[in-house]
Amino acid sequence: MTILPMRDLKNTVEIERRCATGGPVFVTKNGYGRLVVMDIDYYENTTGKLYEAKLVNESLSDLENGKTADGDSVKAKIAEKYGV
């Protein structure tokens, strides 16, 4: 993890290098966290994992609340509805 003061944002080449090799860079202002700068691949990977976790949690909730159906009954309903 890299922490830099805001005044160091002027060195964009160094910021980009750090993001590409070490993950996000945390930027502080007056000693407090203010910004996070990260590589686009890191961002996309992280948001993808969050989305997948959200889907898993929703699925587990559906299981707990009985909002599921077995595959055979679903296939039978589709076959009946669409004549497949």
CSV table of N, CA, C and O in Angstrom, one decimal:
chain,number,residue,atom,x,y,z
A,1,MET,N,0.9,-1.2,0.0
A,1,MET,CA,0.0,0.0,0.0
A,1,MET,C,0.9,1.2,0.0
A,1,MET,O,1.9,1.3,0.8
A,2,THR,N,0.6,2.2,-0.9
A,2,THR,CA,1.3,3.4,-1.0
A,2,THR,C,0.5,4.6,-0.5
A,2,THR,O,-0.7,4.7,-0.9
A,3,ILE,N,1.0,5.4,0.4
A,3,ILE,CA,0.4,6.6,0.8
A,3,ILE,C,1.2,7.8,0.4
A,3,ILE,O,2.4,7.8,0.7
A,4,LEU,N,0.6,8.8,-0.2
A,4,LEU,CA,1.3,10.0,-0.7
A,4,LEU,C,0.6,11.2,-0.3
A,4,LEU,O,-0.7,11.2,-0.3
A,5,PRO,N,1.3,12.3,0.0
A,5,PRO,CA,0.6,13.6,0.2
A,5,PRO,C,0.1,14.1,-1.1
A,5,PRO,O,0.7,13.8,-2.2
A,6,MET,N,-0.9,14.9,-1.1
A,6,MET,CA,-1.5,15.4,-2.3
A,6,MET,C,-0.5,16.2,-3.2
A,6,MET,O,-0.6,16.2,-4.4
A,7,ARG,N,0.4,16.9,-2.6
A,7,ARG,CA,1.4,17.7,-3.3
A,7,ARG,C,2.2,16.8,-4.3
A,7,ARG,O,2.8,17.3,-5.3
A,8,ASP,N,2.3,15.5,-4.0
A,8,ASP,CA,3.1,14.6,-4.8
A,8,ASP,C,2.3,14.1,-6.1
A,8,ASP,O,2.9,13.4,-6.9
A,9,LEU,N,1.1,14.5,-6.2
A,9,LEU,CA,0.3,14.2,-7.4
A,9,LEU,C,0.9,14.8,-8.7
A,9,LEU,O,0.5,14.3,-9.8
A,10,LYS,N,1.8,15.7,-8.6
A,10,LYS,CA,2.4,16.4,-9.7
A,10,LYS,C,3.2,15.4,-10.5
A,10,LYS,O,3.4,15.5,-11.7
A,11,ASN,N,3.8,14.4,-9.9
A,11,ASN,CA,4.6,13.4,-10.5
A,11,ASN,C,3.8,12.3,-11.0
A,11,ASN,O,3.8,11.2,-10.5
A,12,THR,N,3.1,12.5,-12.1
A,12,THR,CA,2.1,11.5,-12.7
A,12,THR,C,2.8,10.2,-13.1
A,12,THR,O,2.2,9.2,-13.0
A,13,VAL,N,4.0,10.3,-13.6
A,13,VAL,CA,4.7,9.1,-14.1
A,13,VAL,C,4.9,8.2,-12.9
A,13,VAL,O,4.7,6.9,-13.0
A,14,GLU,N,5.4,8.7,-11.8
A,14,GLU,CA,5.6,7.9,-10.6
A,14,GLU,C,4.4,7.3,-10.1
A,14,GLU,O,4.3,6.2,-9.6
A,15,ILE,N,3.3,8.1,-10.0
A,15,ILE,CA,2.0,7.6,-9.6
A,15,ILE,C,1.5,6.5,-10.4
A,15,ILE,O,1.1,5.4,-9.9
A,16,GLU,N,1.6,6.6,-11.7
A,16,GLU,CA,1.2,5.6,-12.6
A,16,GLU,C,2.0,4.3,-12.4
A,16,GLU,O,1.5,3.2,-12.4
A,17,ARG,N,3.3,4.4,-12.2
A,17,ARG,CA,4.2,3.3,-12.0
A,17,ARG,C,3.8,2.6,-10.7
A,17,ARG,O,3.7,1.3,-10.7
A,18,ARG,N,3.5,3.3,-9.7
A,18,ARG,CA,3.2,2.7,-8.4
A,18,ARG,C,1.8,2.0,-8.5
A,18,ARG,O,1.6,0.9,-7.9
A,19,CYS,N,0.9,2.6,-9.2
A,19,CYS,CA,-0.4,2.0,-9.4
A,19,CYS,C,-0.3,0.7,-10.2
A,19,CYS,O,-1.0,-0.3,-9.8
A,20,ALA,N,0.5,0.7,-11.2
A,20,ALA,CA,0.6,-0.5,-12.0
A,20,ALA,C,1.3,-1.7,-11.3
A,20,ALA,O,1.1,-2.8,-11.6
A,21,THR,N,2.2,-1.4,-10.4
A,21,THR,CA,3.0,-2.4,-9.8
A,21,THR,C,2.5,-2.8,-8.3
A,21,THR,O,2.8,-3.9,-7.9
A,22,GLY,N,1.9,-1.8,-7.6
A,22,GLY,CA,1.6,-2.1,-6.2
A,22,GLY,C,0.2,-1.9,-5.8
A,22,GLY,O,0.0,-1.8,-4.6
A,23,GLY,N,-0.7,-1.8,-6.7
A,23,GLY,CA,-2.1,-1.6,-6.3
A,23,GLY,C,-2.4,-0.1,-6.1
A,23,GLY,O,-1.7,0.7,-6.6
A,24,PRO,N,-3.5,0.2,-5.4
A,24,PRO,CA,-3.9,1.6,-5.3
A,24,PRO,C,-3.0,2.5,-4.5
A,24,PRO,O,-2.2,2.0,-3.7
A,25,VAL,N,-3.0,3.7,-4.8
A,25,VAL,CA,-2.2,4.7,-4.1
A,25,VAL,C,-3.2,5.6,-3.4
A,25,VAL,O,-4.1,6.2,-3.9
A,26,PHE,N,-3.0,5.7,-2.1
A,26,PHE,CA,-3.8,6.5,-1.2
A,26,PHE,C,-3.2,7.9,-1.1
A,26,PHE,O,-2.0,8.0,-0.8
A,27,VAL,N,-4.0,8.9,-1.3
A,27,VAL,CA,-3.6,10.3,-1.3
A,27,VAL,C,-4.2,11.0,-0.1
A,27,VAL,O,-5.4,10.9,0.2
A,28,THR,N,-3.3,11.7,0.6
A,28,THR,CA,-3.7,12.4,1.8
A,28,THR,C,-3.7,13.9,1.6
A,28,THR,O,-2.9,14.4,0.8
A,29,LYS,N,-4.5,14.6,2.4
A,29,LYS,CA,-4.5,16.0,2.4
A,29,LYS,C,-4.5,16.4,3.9
A,29,LYS,O,-5.4,16.0,4.6
A,30,ASN,N,-3.5,17.2,4.4
A,30,ASN,CA,-3.4,17.5,5.8
A,30,ASN,C,-3.4,16.3,6.7
A,30,ASN,O,-4.0,16.3,7.8
A,31,GLY,N,-2.8,15.2,6.2
A,31,GLY,CA,-2.7,14.0,7.0
A,31,GLY,C,-3.9,13.1,7.0
A,31,GLY,O,-3.9,12.1,7.7
A,32,TYR,N,-5.0,13.5,6.3
A,32,TYR,CA,-6.2,12.6,6.3
A,32,TYR,C,-6.4,12.1,4.9
A,32,TYR,O,-6.1,12.7,3.9
A,33,GLY,N,-6.9,10.8,4.8
A,33,GLY,CA,-7.2,10.2,3.5
A,33,GLY,C,-8.2,11.1,2.7
A,33,GLY,O,-9.2,11.6,3.2
A,34,ARG,N,-7.8,11.3,1.4
A,34,ARG,CA,-8.7,12.1,0.6
A,34,ARG,C,-9.0,11.4,-0.7
A,34,ARG,O,-10.2,11.6,-1.2
A,35,LEU,N,-8.1,10.8,-1.4
A,35,LEU,CA,-8.3,10.2,-2.7
A,35,LEU,C,-7.7,8.8,-2.8
A,35,LEU,O,-6.7,8.5,-2.0
A,36,VAL,N,-8.1,8.0,-3.7
A,36,VAL,CA,-7.5,6.8,-4.0
A,36,VAL,C,-7.3,6.8,-5.5
A,36,VAL,O,-8.2,7.0,-6.3
A,37,VAL,N,-6.1,6.5,-6.0
A,37,VAL,CA,-5.8,6.4,-7.4
A,37,VAL,C,-5.4,5.0,-7.7
A,37,VAL,O,-4.6,4.4,-7.0
A,38,MET,N,-6.0,4.4,-8.8
A,38,MET,CA,-5.6,3.0,-9.1
A,38,MET,C,-5.6,2.7,-10.5
A,38,MET,O,-6.2,3.4,-11.3
A,39,ASP,N,-4.9,1.7,-10.9
A,39,ASP,CA,-4.8,1.2,-12.3
A,39,ASP,C,-6.2,0.7,-12.7
A,39,ASP,O,-7.0,0.1,-11.9
A,40,ILE,N,-6.6,0.9,-14.0
A,40,ILE,CA,-7.9,0.5,-14.4
A,40,ILE,C,-8.1,-1.0,-14.3
A,40,ILE,O,-9.2,-1.4,-14.0
A,41,ASP,N,-7.1,-1.8,-14.6
A,41,ASP,CA,-7.2,-3.2,-14.5
A,41,ASP,C,-7.5,-3.6,-13.0
A,41,ASP,O,-8.4,-4.5,-12.8
A,42,TYR,N,-6.9,-3.0,-12.1
A,42,TYR,CA,-7.1,-3.2,-10.7
A,42,TYR,C,-8.6,-2.9,-10.3
A,42,TYR,O,-9.3,-3.6,-9.6
A,43,TYR,N,-9.0,-1.7,-10.8
A,43,TYR,CA,-10.4,-1.3,-10.5
A,43,TYR,C,-11.4,-2.2,-11.1
A,43,TYR,O,-12.3,-2.6,-10.4
A,44,GLU,N,-11.2,-2.7,-12.4
A,44,GLU,CA,-12.2,-3.6,-13.0
A,44,GLU,C,-12.2,-4.9,-12.3
A,44,GLU,O,-13.3,-5.5,-12.1
A,45,ASN,N,-11.0,-5.4,-11.9
A,45,ASN,CA,-11.0,-6.7,-11.2
A,45,ASN,C,-11.7,-6.6,-9.8
A,45,ASN,O,-12.5,-7.5,-9.4
A,46,THR,N,-11.5,-5.5,-9.1
A,46,THR,CA,-12.1,-5.3,-7.8
A,46,THR,C,-13.6,-5.1,-7.9
A,46,THR,O,-14.4,-5.8,-7.2
A,47,THR,N,-14.1,-4.3,-8.9
A,47,THR,CA,-15.5,-4.2,-9.0
A,47,THR,C,-16.2,-5.5,-9.5
A,47,THR,O,-17.3,-5.8,-9.1
A,48,GLY,N,-15.5,-6.2,-10.3
A,48,GLY,CA,-16.0,-7.5,-10.7
A,48,GLY,C,-16.2,-8.5,-9.6
A,48,GLY,O,-17.2,-9.2,-9.5
A,49,LYS,N,-15.2,-8.5,-8.7
A,49,LYS,CA,-15.3,-9.3,-7.5
A,49,LYS,C,-16.5,-8.9,-6.6
A,49,LYS,O,-17.2,-9.7,-6.0
A,50,LEU,N,-16.6,-7.6,-6.4
A,50,LEU,CA,-17.8,-7.1,-5.6
A,50,LEU,C,-19.1,-7.5,-6.2
A,50,LEU,O,-20.0,-7.9,-5.5
A,51,TYR,N,-19.2,-7.4,-7.6
A,51,TYR,CA,-20.5,-7.8,-8.2
A,51,TYR,C,-20.7,-9.3,-8.0
A,51,TYR,O,-21.9,-9.7,-7.8
A,52,GLU,N,-19.7,-10.1,-8.2
A,52,GLU,CA,-19.9,-11.5,-8.0
A,52,GLU,C,-20.3,-11.8,-6.6
A,52,GLU,O,-21.2,-12.7,-6.3
A,53,ALA,N,-19.7,-11.2,-5.6
A,53,ALA,CA,-20.1,-11.4,-4.2
A,53,ALA,C,-21.5,-11.0,-3.9
A,53,ALA,O,-22.2,-11.7,-3.2
A,54,LYS,N,-22.0,-9.9,-4.6
A,54,LYS,CA,-23.4,-9.5,-4.4
A,54,LYS,C,-24.3,-10.5,-5.0
A,54,LYS,O,-25.3,-10.8,-4.3
A,55,LEU,N,-24.0,-11.1,-6.1
A,55,LEU,CA,-24.8,-12.2,-6.7
A,55,LEU,C,-24.9,-13.4,-5.8
A,55,LEU,O,-25.9,-14.0,-5.6
A,56,VAL,N,-23.7,-13.8,-5.2
A,56,VAL,CA,-23.7,-14.9,-4.3
A,56,VAL,C,-24.6,-14.7,-3.1
A,56,VAL,O,-25.4,-15.5,-2.7
A,57,ASN,N,-24.5,-13.5,-2.5
A,57,ASN,CA,-25.3,-13.1,-1.4
A,57,ASN,C,-26.8,-13.1,-1.7
A,57,ASN,O,-27.6,-13.6,-0.9
A,58,GLU,N,-27.1,-12.6,-2.9
A,58,GLU,CA,-28.5,-12.7,-3.3
A,58,GLU,C,-29.0,-14.1,-3.5
A,58,GLU,O,-30.1,-14.4,-3.1
A,59,SER,N,-28.2,-14.9,-4.0
A,59,SER,CA,-28.5,-16.3,-4.2
A,59,SER,C,-28.7,-17.0,-2.9
A,59,SER,O,-29.7,-17.8,-2.7
A,60,LEU,N,-27.8,-16.8,-2.0
A,60,LEU,CA,-27.9,-17.4,-0.6
A,60,LEU,C,-29.2,-17.0,0.1
A,60,LEU,O,-29.9,-17.8,0.7
A,61,SER,N,-29.5,-15.7,-0.1
A,61,SER,CA,-30.8,-15.2,0.5
A,61,SER,C,-32.0,-15.9,-0.1
A,61,SER,O,-32.9,-16.2,0.6
A,62,ASP,N,-32.0,-16.1,-1.5
A,62,ASP,CA,-33.1,-16.8,-2.1
A,62,ASP,C,-33.2,-18.2,-1.6
A,62,ASP,O,-34.3,-18.7,-1.4
A,63,LEU,N,-32.1,-18.9,-1.4
A,63,LEU,CA,-32.1,-20.2,-0.8
A,63,LEU,C,-32.7,-20.2,0.6
A,63,LEU,O,-33.6,-21.1,0.9
A,64,GLU,N,-32.3,-19.3,1.4
A,64,GLU,CA,-32.8,-19.2,2.8
A,64,GLU,C,-34.3,-18.9,2.8
A,64,GLU,O,-35.0,-19.4,3.7
A,65,ASN,N,-34.8,-18.1,1.8
A,65,ASN,CA,-36.2,-17.7,1.8
A,65,ASN,C,-37.1,-18.6,0.9
A,65,ASN,O,-38.2,-18.3,0.7
A,66,GLY,N,-36.5,-19.7,0.5
A,66,GLY,CA,-37.3,-20.7,-0.3
A,66,GLY,C,-37.7,-20.2,-1.7
A,66,GLY,O,-38.7,-20.6,-2.3
A,67,LYS,N,-36.9,-19.2,-2.2
A,67,LYS,CA,-37.3,-18.7,-3.6
A,67,LYS,C,-36.5,-19.4,-4.6
A,67,LYS,O,-35.7,-18.8,-5.4
A,68,THR,N,-36.6,-20.7,-4.6
A,68,THR,CA,-35.9,-21.5,-5.6
A,68,THR,C,-36.9,-22.6,-6.2
A,68,THR,O,-37.9,-22.8,-5.7
A,69,ALA,N,-36.4,-23.1,-7.3
A,69,ALA,CA,-37.2,-24.2,-8.0
A,69,ALA,C,-36.2,-25.2,-8.5
A,69,ALA,O,-35.1,-24.9,-8.9
A,70,ASP,N,-36.7,-26.5,-8.5
A,70,ASP,CA,-35.8,-27.5,-9.1
A,70,ASP,C,-35.7,-27.5,-10.6
A,70,ASP,O,-36.7,-27.0,-11.2
A,71,GLY,N,-34.7,-27.9,-11.2
A,71,GLY,CA,-34.5,-27.8,-12.6
A,71,GLY,C,-35.5,-28.6,-13.4
A,71,GLY,O,-35.9,-28.1,-14.5
A,72,ASP,N,-35.9,-29.7,-13.0
A,72,ASP,CA,-36.9,-30.5,-13.8
A,72,ASP,C,-38.2,-29.8,-13.9
A,72,ASP,O,-38.8,-29.7,-15.0
A,73,SER,N,-38.7,-29.1,-12.8
A,73,SER,CA,-40.0,-28.4,-12.9
A,73,SER,C,-39.9,-27.2,-13.8
A,73,SER,O,-40.8,-26.8,-14.5
A,74,VAL,N,-38.7,-26.5,-13.7
A,74,VAL,CA,-38.5,-25.4,-14.6
A,74,VAL,C,-38.5,-25.8,-16.0
A,74,VAL,O,-39.1,-25.1,-16.9
A,75,LYS,N,-37.8,-26.8,-16.4
A,75,LYS,CA,-37.8,-27.3,-17.7
A,75,LYS,C,-39.1,-27.7,-18.2
A,75,LYS,O,-39.5,-27.5,-19.4
A,76,ALA,N,-39.9,-28.4,-17.4
A,76,ALA,CA,-41.3,-28.8,-17.7
A,76,ALA,C,-42.2,-27.5,-18.0
A,76,ALA,O,-42.9,-27.5,-19.0
A,77,LYS,N,-42.1,-26.5,-17.2
A,77,LYS,CA,-42.8,-25.3,-17.4
A,77,LYS,C,-42.4,-24.6,-18.7
A,77,LYS,O,-43.3,-24.1,-19.5
A,78,ILE,N,-41.2,-24.6,-19.0
A,78,ILE,CA,-40.7,-23.9,-20.3
A,78,ILE,C,-41.2,-24.8,-21.5
A,78,ILE,O,-41.7,-24.2,-22.5
A,79,ALA,N,-41.1,-26.1,-21.4
A,79,ALA,CA,-41.5,-26.9,-22.5
A,79,ALA,C,-43.0,-26.8,-22.7
A,79,ALA,O,-43.5,-26.7,-23.9
A,80,GLU,N,-43.8,-26.7,-21.6
A,80,GLU,CA,-45.2,-26.5,-21.8
A,80,GLU,C,-45.6,-25.1,-22.4
A,80,GLU,O,-46.4,-25.0,-23.3
A,81,LYS,N,-44.9,-24.1,-21.9
A,81,LYS,CA,-45.2,-22.8,-22.4
A,81,LYS,C,-44.8,-22.5,-23.8
A,81,LYS,O,-45.5,-21.9,-24.6
A,82,TYR,N,-43.7,-23.1,-24.3
A,82,TYR,CA,-43.1,-22.8,-25.6
A,82,TYR,C,-43.2,-24.0,-26.5
A,82,TYR,O,-42.8,-23.9,-27.7
A,83,GLY,N,-43.8,-25.1,-26.1
A,83,GLY,CA,-44.0,-26.2,-26.9
A,83,GLY,C,-42.7,-26.9,-27.4
A,83,GLY,O,-42.6,-27.3,-28.5
A,84,VAL,N,-41.8,-26.9,-26.5
A,84,VAL,CA,-40.4,-27.4,-26.8
A,84,VAL,C,-40.4,-28.9,-26.4
A,84,VAL,O,-40.8,-29.3,-25.5
